[in-house]
Amino acid sequence: MNKKIIVLATVFCSLISMAYARNEQVKISNIETDRGRYEKGQDVYLTLTLSGKKAGEISLSRLTTYLQNLETGQRVPGEVTVAGNIRINTKGYTVKNMRIWTVPAEIPPGPYAIMLVYEFGVGNRQTAYGTFFRVGDKALTCFDIAVDSYQGMKVFKLDGGMSAEYAVEKAA
């Protein structure tokens, strides 16, 4: 089990660093699937908004997605073209409820990353981590929030998710 967690954390961290290091022009303003967990045979729908990191219009020749198993690091065969000849202006570019995948019967349960591939022209591709969802297992994405106090300030402890998160309430 510990080996599985280490592999999962390593893959997830490499995806995050790839998204921030390589994606210099396009920013994911919003990305979500219609559900957090899917069963075999269900369709996965994606909604996303892209914006430019710099002033001016950005052109993409193509935007595609593929899936990657976060436990094994293996890429799921197949790629879906989301759109072609995209112009991202100051208002951004939005795709709403696009079906990107039907969960096949033979897919192993677990977490899957949605990877976005931006094509700016021939040979100029950048890949970014978008979001993730779970397939088949009964583990839901849920959190348990506990409240403690540290030197008079409330500390909210969040237990759950794929990384360690916490928040401290700002003192007045």
mmCIF file of C-alpha atoms in Angstrom:
data_model
loop_
_atom_site.group_PDB
_atom_site.id
_atom_site.type_symbol
_atom_site.label_atom_id
_atom_site.label_comp_id
_atom_site.label_asym_id
_atom_site.label_seq_id
_atom_site.Cartn_x
_atom_site.Cartn_y
_atom_site.Cartn_z
ATOM 1 C CA MET A 1 0.000 0.000 0.000
ATOM 2 C CA ASN A 2 2.826 2.447 0.869
ATOM 3 C CA LYS A 3 4.463 1.755 -2.484
ATOM 4 C CA LYS A 4 1.159 2.563 -4.204
ATOM 5 C CA ILE A 5 0.889 5.892 -2.344
ATOM 6 C CA ILE A 6 4.470 6.841 -3.231
ATOM 7 C CA VAL A 7 3.880 6.057 -6.921
ATOM 8 C CA LEU A 8 0.620 8.019 -6.878
ATOM 9 C CA ALA A 9 2.254 11.029 -5.195
ATOM 10 C CA THR A 10 5.220 10.925 -7.599
ATOM 11 C CA VAL A 11 3.000 10.770 -10.683
ATOM 12 C CA PHE A 12 0.708 13.521 -9.383
ATOM 13 C CA CYS A 13 3.642 15.833 -8.524
ATOM 14 C CA SER A 14 5.247 15.266 -11.930
ATOM 15 C CA LEU A 15 1.934 16.126 -13.633
ATOM 16 C CA ILE A 16 1.608 19.338 -11.636
ATOM 17 C CA SER A 17 5.201 20.402 -12.322
ATOM 18 C CA MET A 18 4.755 19.598 -16.033
ATOM 19 C CA ALA A 19 1.649 21.784 -16.118
ATOM 20 C CA TYR A 20 3.408 24.776 -14.570
ATOM 21 C CA ALA A 21 6.820 24.403 -16.210
ATOM 22 C CA ARG A 22 5.800 23.775 -19.806
ATOM 23 C CA ASN A 23 2.581 25.724 -20.158
ATOM 24 C CA GLU A 24 3.781 29.283 -20.677
ATOM 25 C CA GLN A 25 1.005 30.842 -22.777
ATOM 26 C CA VAL A 26 -2.329 29.288 -21.794
ATOM 27 C CA LYS A 27 -3.921 29.199 -18.338
ATOM 28 C CA ILE A 28 -6.767 26.903 -17.255
ATOM 29 C CA SER A 29 -9.228 29.304 -15.628
ATOM 30 C CA ASN A 30 -11.801 26.626 -14.843
ATOM 31 C CA ILE A 31 -12.005 22.887 -15.447
ATOM 32 C CA GLU A 32 -14.408 20.280 -14.105
ATOM 33 C CA THR A 33 -16.135 17.044 -14.963
ATOM 34 C CA ASP A 34 -19.862 16.538 -14.480
ATOM 35 C CA ARG A 35 -19.150 14.056 -11.646
ATOM 36 C CA GLY A 36 -16.297 13.142 -9.332
ATOM 37 C CA ARG A 37 -16.718 9.353 -9.692
ATOM 38 C CA TYR A 38 -17.854 7.187 -12.596
ATOM 39 C CA GLU A 39 -18.891 3.585 -13.082
ATOM 40 C CA LYS A 40 -18.005 1.473 -16.102
ATOM 41 C CA GLY A 41 -20.143 2.396 -19.112
ATOM 42 C CA GLN A 42 -20.804 5.981 -17.976
ATOM 43 C CA ASP A 43 -19.855 9.012 -20.086
ATOM 44 C CA VAL A 44 -17.397 11.633 -18.805
ATOM 45 C CA TYR A 45 -18.337 15.230 -19.679
ATOM 46 C CA LEU A 46 -15.816 18.063 -19.443
ATOM 47 C CA THR A 47 -16.327 21.807 -18.995
ATOM 48 C CA LEU A 48 -13.307 24.102 -19.196
ATOM 49 C CA THR A 49 -12.316 27.711 -19.729
ATOM 50 C CA LEU A 50 -8.916 28.710 -21.075
ATOM 51 C CA SER A 51 -7.405 32.180 -20.900
ATOM 52 C CA GLY A 52 -4.134 33.738 -21.994
ATOM 53 C CA LYS A 53 -1.334 34.458 -19.562
ATOM 54 C CA LYS A 54 -0.281 37.518 -21.579
ATOM 55 C CA ALA A 55 -2.195 40.392 -23.149
ATOM 56 C CA GLY A 56 -3.424 39.837 -26.690
ATOM 57 C CA GLU A 57 -4.986 36.971 -28.562
ATOM 58 C CA ILE A 58 -3.547 33.457 -28.527
ATOM 59 C CA SER A 59 -4.197 31.018 -31.359
ATOM 60 C CA LEU A 60 -4.261 27.254 -30.942
ATOM 61 C CA SER A 61 -4.372 25.021 -33.986
ATOM 62 C CA ARG A 62 -5.861 22.235 -31.860
ATOM 63 C CA LEU A 63 -6.809 21.357 -28.280
ATOM 64 C CA THR A 64 -6.939 17.663 -27.348
ATOM 65 C CA THR A 65 -7.329 15.627 -24.169
ATOM 66 C CA TYR A 66 -6.114 12.242 -23.048
ATOM 67 C CA LEU A 67 -6.380 10.340 -19.778
ATOM 68 C CA GLN A 68 -3.649 9.027 -17.525
ATOM 69 C CA ASN A 69 -4.002 6.545 -14.665
ATOM 70 C CA LEU A 70 -2.671 8.356 -11.590
ATOM 71 C CA GLU A 71 -1.812 5.133 -9.730
ATOM 72 C CA THR A 72 0.285 3.548 -12.467
ATOM 73 C CA GLY A 73 1.270 6.549 -14.572
ATOM 74 C CA GLN A 74 0.035 4.707 -17.667
ATOM 75 C CA ARG A 75 -1.615 6.694 -20.422
ATOM 76 C CA VAL A 76 -5.074 5.452 -21.444
ATOM 77 C CA PRO A 77 -5.122 4.735 -25.206
ATOM 78 C CA GLY A 78 -6.887 7.344 -27.308
ATOM 79 C CA GLU A 79 -7.029 11.095 -27.595
ATOM 80 C CA VAL A 80 -10.079 13.346 -28.086
ATOM 81 C CA THR A 81 -10.003 16.564 -30.104
ATOM 82 C CA VAL A 82 -11.852 19.195 -28.087
ATOM 83 C CA ALA A 83 -11.585 21.978 -30.676
ATOM 84 C CA GLY A 84 -9.528 23.237 -33.602
ATOM 85 C CA ASN A 85 -8.457 26.715 -34.733
ATOM 86 C CA ILE A 86 -9.110 28.321 -31.350
ATOM 87 C CA ARG A 87 -8.691 32.018 -30.663
ATOM 88 C CA ILE A 88 -8.304 32.824 -26.968
ATOM 89 C CA ASN A 89 -9.041 36.488 -26.297
ATOM 90 C CA THR A 90 -9.496 38.487 -23.095
ATOM 91 C CA LYS A 91 -12.839 36.763 -22.420
ATOM 92 C CA GLY A 92 -11.220 33.343 -22.693
ATOM 93 C CA TYR A 93 -12.400 30.258 -24.543
ATOM 94 C CA THR A 94 -15.034 27.969 -22.994
ATOM 95 C CA VAL A 95 -16.077 24.398 -23.754
ATOM 96 C CA LYS A 96 -19.235 23.231 -21.952
ATOM 97 C CA ASN A 97 -20.247 19.644 -21.198
ATOM 98 C CA MET A 98 -18.274 17.935 -23.948
ATOM 99 C CA ARG A 99 -18.251 14.122 -23.824
ATOM 100 C CA ILE A 100 -14.602 13.125 -23.771
ATOM 101 C CA TRP A 101 -14.772 9.463 -22.774
ATOM 102 C CA THR A 102 -16.982 6.493 -22.039
ATOM 103 C CA VAL A 103 -15.569 4.376 -19.210
ATOM 104 C CA PRO A 104 -14.797 0.957 -20.744
ATOM 105 C CA ALA A 105 -15.577 -2.307 -18.946
ATOM 106 C CA GLU A 106 -11.914 -3.385 -18.830
ATOM 107 C CA ILE A 107 -10.527 -0.215 -17.230
ATOM 108 C CA PRO A 108 -9.099 -0.728 -13.715
ATOM 109 C CA PRO A 109 -10.695 1.283 -10.896
ATOM 110 C CA GLY A 110 -8.795 4.265 -9.557
ATOM 111 C CA PRO A 111 -8.025 7.948 -10.152
ATOM 112 C CA TYR A 112 -7.518 9.256 -13.706
ATOM 113 C CA ALA A 113 -6.022 12.588 -14.769
ATOM 114 C CA ILE A 114 -7.421 14.576 -17.674
ATOM 115 C CA MET A 115 -4.431 15.935 -19.571
ATOM 116 C CA LEU A 116 -4.787 18.841 -22.010
ATOM 117 C CA VAL A 117 -2.574 19.151 -25.088
ATOM 118 C CA TYR A 118 -2.269 22.603 -26.644
ATOM 119 C CA GLU A 119 -1.031 22.661 -30.249
ATOM 120 C CA PHE A 120 0.257 26.064 -31.352
ATOM 121 C CA GLY A 121 1.395 24.847 -34.764
ATOM 122 C CA VAL A 122 3.385 22.042 -36.347
ATOM 123 C CA GLY A 123 5.710 20.542 -33.742
ATOM 124 C CA ASN A 124 4.777 22.994 -30.989
ATOM 125 C CA ARG A 125 2.767 21.058 -28.397
ATOM 126 C CA GLN A 126 2.430 21.745 -24.699
ATOM 127 C CA THR A 127 0.795 19.420 -22.183
ATOM 128 C CA ALA A 128 -0.898 20.481 -18.945
ATOM 129 C CA TYR A 129 -2.645 18.642 -16.114
ATOM 130 C CA GLY A 130 -6.341 19.613 -16.055
ATOM 131 C CA THR A 131 -8.189 17.756 -13.295
ATOM 132 C CA PHE A 132 -8.928 14.210 -12.141
ATOM 133 C CA PHE A 133 -11.829 11.881 -11.446
ATOM 134 C CA ARG A 134 -12.233 8.378 -10.021
ATOM 135 C CA VAL A 135 -13.471 5.226 -11.713
ATOM 136 C CA GLY A 136 -15.304 2.408 -9.964
ATOM 137 C CA ASP A 137 -13.915 2.379 -6.471
ATOM 138 C CA LYS A 138 -16.227 3.385 -3.685
ATOM 139 C CA ALA A 139 -13.782 5.949 -2.282
ATOM 140 C CA LEU A 140 -15.437 9.297 -2.742
ATOM 141 C CA THR A 141 -13.695 12.622 -2.866
ATOM 142 C CA CYS A 142 -14.780 13.864 0.528
ATOM 143 C CA PHE A 143 -13.219 15.815 3.333
ATOM 144 C CA ASP A 144 -13.461 15.940 7.108
ATOM 145 C CA ILE A 145 -12.809 19.403 8.524
ATOM 146 C CA ALA A 146 -11.816 19.776 12.165
ATOM 147 C CA VAL A 147 -11.422 23.126 13.944
ATOM 148 C CA ASP A 148 -8.644 23.747 16.468
ATOM 149 C CA SER A 149 -7.255 26.865 18.044
ATOM 150 C CA TYR A 150 -3.632 27.986 18.031
ATOM 151 C CA GLN A 151 -2.686 31.082 20.063
ATOM 152 C CA GLY A 152 -6.229 32.414 19.761
ATOM 153 C CA MET A 153 -6.581 31.802 16.009
ATOM 154 C CA LYS A 154 -8.854 29.192 14.489
ATOM 155 C CA VAL A 155 -7.041 26.485 12.533
ATOM 156 C CA PHE A 156 -9.098 24.400 10.112
ATOM 157 C CA LYS A 157 -7.652 20.926 9.525
ATOM 158 C CA LEU A 158 -8.714 19.264 6.314
ATOM 159 C CA ASP A 159 -8.483 15.475 6.139
ATOM 160 C CA GLY A 160 -9.031 13.880 2.739
ATOM 161 C CA GLY A 161 -8.292 14.598 -0.892
ATOM 162 C CA MET A 162 -5.141 13.821 -2.829
ATOM 163 C CA SER A 163 -2.820 16.198 -1.007
ATOM 164 C CA ALA A 164 -2.476 17.787 2.382
ATOM 165 C CA GLU A 165 -4.376 21.046 2.688
ATOM 166 C CA TYR A 166 -5.142 23.355 5.588
ATOM 167 C CA ALA A 167 -6.260 26.901 6.261
ATOM 168 C CA VAL A 168 -5.765 29.398 9.069
ATOM 169 C CA GLU A 169 -8.342 32.102 9.721
ATOM 170 C CA LYS A 170 -6.729 35.553 9.514
ATOM 171 C CA ALA A 171 -6.622 37.454 12.805
ATOM 172 C CA ALA A 172 -8.566 40.732 12.949
#
